Short mmCIF file of C-alpha atoms and ligand atoms in Angstrom, two decimals:
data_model
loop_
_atom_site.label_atom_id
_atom_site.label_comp_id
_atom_site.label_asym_id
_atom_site.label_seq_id
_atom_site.Cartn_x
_atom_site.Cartn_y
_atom_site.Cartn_z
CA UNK A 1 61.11 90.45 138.02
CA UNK A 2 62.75 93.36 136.83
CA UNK A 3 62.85 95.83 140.26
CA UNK A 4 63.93 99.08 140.14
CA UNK A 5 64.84 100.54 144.21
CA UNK A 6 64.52 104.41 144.39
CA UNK A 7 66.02 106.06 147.43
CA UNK A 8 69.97 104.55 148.12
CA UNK A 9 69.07 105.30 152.30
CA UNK A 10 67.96 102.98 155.22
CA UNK A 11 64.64 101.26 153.94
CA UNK A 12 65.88 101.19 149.90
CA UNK A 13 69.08 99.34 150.68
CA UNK A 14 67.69 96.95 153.00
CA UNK A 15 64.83 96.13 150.24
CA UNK A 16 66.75 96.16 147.39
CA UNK A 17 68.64 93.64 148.97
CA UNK A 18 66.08 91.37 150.35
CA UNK A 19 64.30 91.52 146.80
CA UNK A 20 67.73 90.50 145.21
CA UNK A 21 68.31 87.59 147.58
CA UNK A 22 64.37 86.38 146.29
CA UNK A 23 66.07 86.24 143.11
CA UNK A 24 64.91 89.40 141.35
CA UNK A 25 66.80 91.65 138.87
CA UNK A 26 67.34 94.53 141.42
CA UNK A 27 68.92 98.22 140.65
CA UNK A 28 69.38 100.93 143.14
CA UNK A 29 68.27 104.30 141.88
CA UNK A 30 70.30 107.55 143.03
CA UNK A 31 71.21 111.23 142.04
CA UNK A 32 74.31 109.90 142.46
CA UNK A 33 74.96 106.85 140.64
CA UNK A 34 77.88 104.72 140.30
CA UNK A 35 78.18 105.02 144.28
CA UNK A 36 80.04 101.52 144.63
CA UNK A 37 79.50 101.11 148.58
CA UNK A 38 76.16 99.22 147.77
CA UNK A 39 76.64 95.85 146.74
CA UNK A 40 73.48 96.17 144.52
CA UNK A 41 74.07 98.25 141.33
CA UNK A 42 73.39 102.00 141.48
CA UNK A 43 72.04 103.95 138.41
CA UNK A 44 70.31 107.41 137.66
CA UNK A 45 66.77 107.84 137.99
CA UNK A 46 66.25 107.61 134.44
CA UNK A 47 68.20 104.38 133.84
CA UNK A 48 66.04 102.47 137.03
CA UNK A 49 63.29 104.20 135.07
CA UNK A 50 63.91 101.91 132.26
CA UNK A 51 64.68 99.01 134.08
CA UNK A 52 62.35 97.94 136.11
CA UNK A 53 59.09 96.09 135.84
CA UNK A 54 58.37 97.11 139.21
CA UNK A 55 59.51 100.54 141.08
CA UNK A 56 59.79 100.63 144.62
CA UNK A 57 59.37 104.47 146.10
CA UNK A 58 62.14 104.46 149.78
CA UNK A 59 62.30 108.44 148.64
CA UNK A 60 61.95 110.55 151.57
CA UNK A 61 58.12 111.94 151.02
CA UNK A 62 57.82 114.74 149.23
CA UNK A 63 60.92 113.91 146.90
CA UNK A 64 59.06 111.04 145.70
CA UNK A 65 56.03 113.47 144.53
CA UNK A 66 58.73 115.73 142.45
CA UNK A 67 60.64 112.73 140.94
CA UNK A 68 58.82 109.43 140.19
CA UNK A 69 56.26 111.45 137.92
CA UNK A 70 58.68 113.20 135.62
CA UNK A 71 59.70 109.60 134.40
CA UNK A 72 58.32 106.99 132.08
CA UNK A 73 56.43 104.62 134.51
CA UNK A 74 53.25 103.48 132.61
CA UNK A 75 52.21 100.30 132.61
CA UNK A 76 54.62 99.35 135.50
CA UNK A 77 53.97 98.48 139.46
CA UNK A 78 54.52 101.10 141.83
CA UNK A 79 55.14 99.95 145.54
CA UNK A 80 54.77 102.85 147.94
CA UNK A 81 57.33 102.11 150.99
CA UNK A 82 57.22 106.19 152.48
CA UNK A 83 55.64 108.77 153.75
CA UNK A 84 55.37 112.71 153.67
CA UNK A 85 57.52 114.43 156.14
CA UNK A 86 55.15 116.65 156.76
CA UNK A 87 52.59 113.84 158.19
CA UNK A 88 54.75 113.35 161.91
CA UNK A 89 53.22 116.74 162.68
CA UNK A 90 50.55 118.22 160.73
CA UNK A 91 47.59 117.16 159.13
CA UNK A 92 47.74 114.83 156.04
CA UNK A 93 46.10 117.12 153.04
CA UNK A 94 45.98 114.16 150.15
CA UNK A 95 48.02 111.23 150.87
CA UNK A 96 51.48 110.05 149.58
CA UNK A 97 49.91 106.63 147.93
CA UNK A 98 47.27 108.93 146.57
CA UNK A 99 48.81 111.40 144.66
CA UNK A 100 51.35 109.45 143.70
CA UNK A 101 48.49 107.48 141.83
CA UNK A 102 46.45 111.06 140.62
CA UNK A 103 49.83 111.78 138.88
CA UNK A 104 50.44 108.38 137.63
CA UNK A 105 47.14 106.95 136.12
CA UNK A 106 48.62 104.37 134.04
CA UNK A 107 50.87 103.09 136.74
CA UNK A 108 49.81 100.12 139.36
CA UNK A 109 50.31 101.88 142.62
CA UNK A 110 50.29 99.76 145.62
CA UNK A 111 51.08 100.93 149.38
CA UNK A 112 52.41 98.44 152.30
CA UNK A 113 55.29 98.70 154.82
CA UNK A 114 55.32 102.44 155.78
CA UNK A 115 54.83 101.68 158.94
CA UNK A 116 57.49 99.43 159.24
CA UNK A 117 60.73 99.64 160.13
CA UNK A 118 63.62 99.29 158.14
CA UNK A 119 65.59 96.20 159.81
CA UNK A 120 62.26 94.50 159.80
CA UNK A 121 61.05 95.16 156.47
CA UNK A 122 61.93 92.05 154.98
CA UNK A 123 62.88 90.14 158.51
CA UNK A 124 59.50 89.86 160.43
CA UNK A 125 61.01 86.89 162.00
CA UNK A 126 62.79 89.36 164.19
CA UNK A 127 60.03 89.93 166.09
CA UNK A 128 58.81 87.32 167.77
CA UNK A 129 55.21 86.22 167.47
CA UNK A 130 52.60 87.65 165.31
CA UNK A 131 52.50 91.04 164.09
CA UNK A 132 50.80 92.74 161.06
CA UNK A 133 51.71 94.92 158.01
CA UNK A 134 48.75 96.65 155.75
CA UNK A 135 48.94 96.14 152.26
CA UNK A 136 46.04 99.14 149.83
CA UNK A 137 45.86 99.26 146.52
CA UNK A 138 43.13 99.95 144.04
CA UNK A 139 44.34 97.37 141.05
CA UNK A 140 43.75 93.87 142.62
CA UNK A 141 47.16 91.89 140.43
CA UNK A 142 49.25 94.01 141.66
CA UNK A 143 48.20 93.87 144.98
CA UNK A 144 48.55 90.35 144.67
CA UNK A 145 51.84 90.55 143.34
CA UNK A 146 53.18 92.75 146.60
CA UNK A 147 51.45 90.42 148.78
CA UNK A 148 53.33 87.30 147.35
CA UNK A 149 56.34 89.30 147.84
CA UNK A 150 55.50 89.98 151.87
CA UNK A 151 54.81 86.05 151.92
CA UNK A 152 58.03 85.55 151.00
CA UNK A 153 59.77 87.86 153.43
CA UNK A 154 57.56 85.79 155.77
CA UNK A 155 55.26 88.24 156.83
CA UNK A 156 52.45 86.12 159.65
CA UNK A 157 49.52 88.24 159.41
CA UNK A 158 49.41 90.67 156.01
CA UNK A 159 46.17 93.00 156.13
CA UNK A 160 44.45 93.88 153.08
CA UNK A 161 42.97 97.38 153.88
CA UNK A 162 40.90 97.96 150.66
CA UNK A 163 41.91 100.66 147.64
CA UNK A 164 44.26 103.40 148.22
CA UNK A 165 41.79 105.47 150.19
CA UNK A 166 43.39 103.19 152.93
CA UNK A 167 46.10 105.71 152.62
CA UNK A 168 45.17 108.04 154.88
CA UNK A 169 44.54 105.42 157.67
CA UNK A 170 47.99 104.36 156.62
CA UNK A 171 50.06 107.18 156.35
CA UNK A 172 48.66 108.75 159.35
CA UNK A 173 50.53 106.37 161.63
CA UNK A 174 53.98 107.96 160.45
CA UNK A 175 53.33 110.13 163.52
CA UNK A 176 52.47 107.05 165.50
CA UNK A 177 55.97 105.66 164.32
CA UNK A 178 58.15 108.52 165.59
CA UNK A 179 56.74 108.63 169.08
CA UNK A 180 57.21 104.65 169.78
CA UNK A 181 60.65 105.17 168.28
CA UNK A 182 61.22 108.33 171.09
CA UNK A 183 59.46 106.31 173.87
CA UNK A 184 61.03 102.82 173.25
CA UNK A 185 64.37 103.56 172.19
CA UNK A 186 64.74 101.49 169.36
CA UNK A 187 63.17 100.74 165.52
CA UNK A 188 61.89 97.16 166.88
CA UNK A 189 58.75 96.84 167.06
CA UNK A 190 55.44 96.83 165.09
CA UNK A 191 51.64 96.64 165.71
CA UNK A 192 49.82 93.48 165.82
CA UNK A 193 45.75 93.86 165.15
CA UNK A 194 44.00 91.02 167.14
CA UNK A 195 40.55 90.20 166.12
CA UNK A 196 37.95 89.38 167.91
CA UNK A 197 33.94 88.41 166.32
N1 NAP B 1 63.63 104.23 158.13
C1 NAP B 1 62.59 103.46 158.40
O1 NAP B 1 62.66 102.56 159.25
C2 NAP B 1 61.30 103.64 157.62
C3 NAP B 1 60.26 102.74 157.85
C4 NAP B 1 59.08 102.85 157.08
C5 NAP B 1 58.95 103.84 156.12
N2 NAP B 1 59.98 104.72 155.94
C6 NAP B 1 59.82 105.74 154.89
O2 NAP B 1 60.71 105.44 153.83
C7 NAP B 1 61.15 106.64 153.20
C8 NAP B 1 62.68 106.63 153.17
O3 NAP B 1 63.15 106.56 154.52
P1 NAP B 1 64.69 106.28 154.84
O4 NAP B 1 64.77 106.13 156.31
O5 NAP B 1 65.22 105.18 153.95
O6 NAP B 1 65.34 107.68 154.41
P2 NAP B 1 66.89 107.97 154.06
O7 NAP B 1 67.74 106.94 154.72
O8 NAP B 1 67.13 109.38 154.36
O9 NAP B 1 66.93 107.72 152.48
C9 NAP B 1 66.18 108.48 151.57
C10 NAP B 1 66.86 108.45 150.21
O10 NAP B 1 66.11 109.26 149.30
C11 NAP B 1 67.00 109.88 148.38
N3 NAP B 1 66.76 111.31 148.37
C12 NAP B 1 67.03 112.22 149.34
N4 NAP B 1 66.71 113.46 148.95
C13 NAP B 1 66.21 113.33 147.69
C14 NAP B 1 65.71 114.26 146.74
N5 NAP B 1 65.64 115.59 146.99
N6 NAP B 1 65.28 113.78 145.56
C15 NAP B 1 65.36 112.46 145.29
N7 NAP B 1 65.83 111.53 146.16
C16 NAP B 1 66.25 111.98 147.34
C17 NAP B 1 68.42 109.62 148.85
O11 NAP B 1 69.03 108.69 147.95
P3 NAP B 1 70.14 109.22 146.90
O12 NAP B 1 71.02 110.21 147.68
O13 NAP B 1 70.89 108.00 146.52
O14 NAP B 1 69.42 109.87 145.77
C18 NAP B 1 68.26 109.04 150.24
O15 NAP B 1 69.23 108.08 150.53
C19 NAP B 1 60.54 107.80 154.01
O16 NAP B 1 59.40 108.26 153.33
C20 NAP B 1 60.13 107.15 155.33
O17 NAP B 1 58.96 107.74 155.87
C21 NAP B 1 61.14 104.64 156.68
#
């Protein structure tokens, strides 16, 4: 697939190159491109626009809001990857995933791995034992599509949590996030959801 990576910083790198080593045609997007420390190919916004099949959203939050719906996305899959700044310490008004998909109705938005750090992204084998990452979305293919994708990265428990009203639920861990990051130390860990009946 055709994958366009938008956001050159800590989680766009590391998934631009993980979906390259799967095989896919990968570009980095950047408001600066031509930068020639990444080893996968950096173009403008407009370019990546063009490219890809698929966009994947590692903007910081709000900057995602101003640029991915100026552009010429219809028809393509949008994989959510962020999260409002604002969220780690005041209320969520409508999410990210949400109005990303308000201001992009012909474009397949799906949300998974917000909560997740970077370095584990697309190395859940770095943790050992299970552990979970929610997948939302409100078009079924292309939540399919995203969830092959976490397969691959060998993701052992992948949570389907509905439409993108699971945003909120979502998104509203970015606080969560922060304060394990303060208390622990470190950017290695995630949550595991054990289920009882
Ligand atoms: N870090 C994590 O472990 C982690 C985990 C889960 C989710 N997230 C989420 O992922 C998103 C990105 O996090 P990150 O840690 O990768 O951030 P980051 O390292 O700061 O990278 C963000 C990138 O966004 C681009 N950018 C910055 N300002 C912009 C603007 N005004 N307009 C357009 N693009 C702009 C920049 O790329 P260019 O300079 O090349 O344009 C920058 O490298 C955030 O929403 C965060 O909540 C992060």
């Amino acid at each position: 697939v055709k994958i366009s990576v938008f956001g050159t910083g800590e989680v766009g790198t590391a998934i631009a190159r993980a979906l390259s080593t799967l095989g896919h045609d990968v570009v980095l997007a950047s408001r600066k491109p031509g930068n020639d420390k990444h080893p996968i190919r950096v173009v403008d916004h407009i370019q990546a626009a063009e490219h890809g099949a698929w966009v994947v959203n590692a903007m910081h939050g709000e900057d995602a809001i101003e640029v991915l719906p100026a552009l010429a996305l219809s028809g393509k899959l949008l994989w959510d990857l962020g999260n409002f700044r604002s969220a780690i310490d005041s209320p969520l008004g409508e999410t990210r995933g949400e109005t990303l998909q308000r201001l992009l109705p012909q474009t397949r938005v799906v949300k998974a791995m917000n909560f997740v750090s970077a370095q584990i992204m697309a190395r859940p084998d770095r943790l050992e034992g299970n552990h979970t990452v929610f997948i939302a979305a409100n078009d079924a293919g292309a939540k399919g599509a995203v969830t092959d994708v976490l397969q691959k990265f060998g993701w052992p428990d992948i949570l389907d949590l509905g439409d993108l009203t699971a945003c909120r639920a979502m998104e509203s861990l970015a606080p969560m996030w922060i304060r394990l990051n303060d208390q622990l130390g470190h950017v290695m860990f995630d949550l595991e959801v054990v289920r009882g009946r």
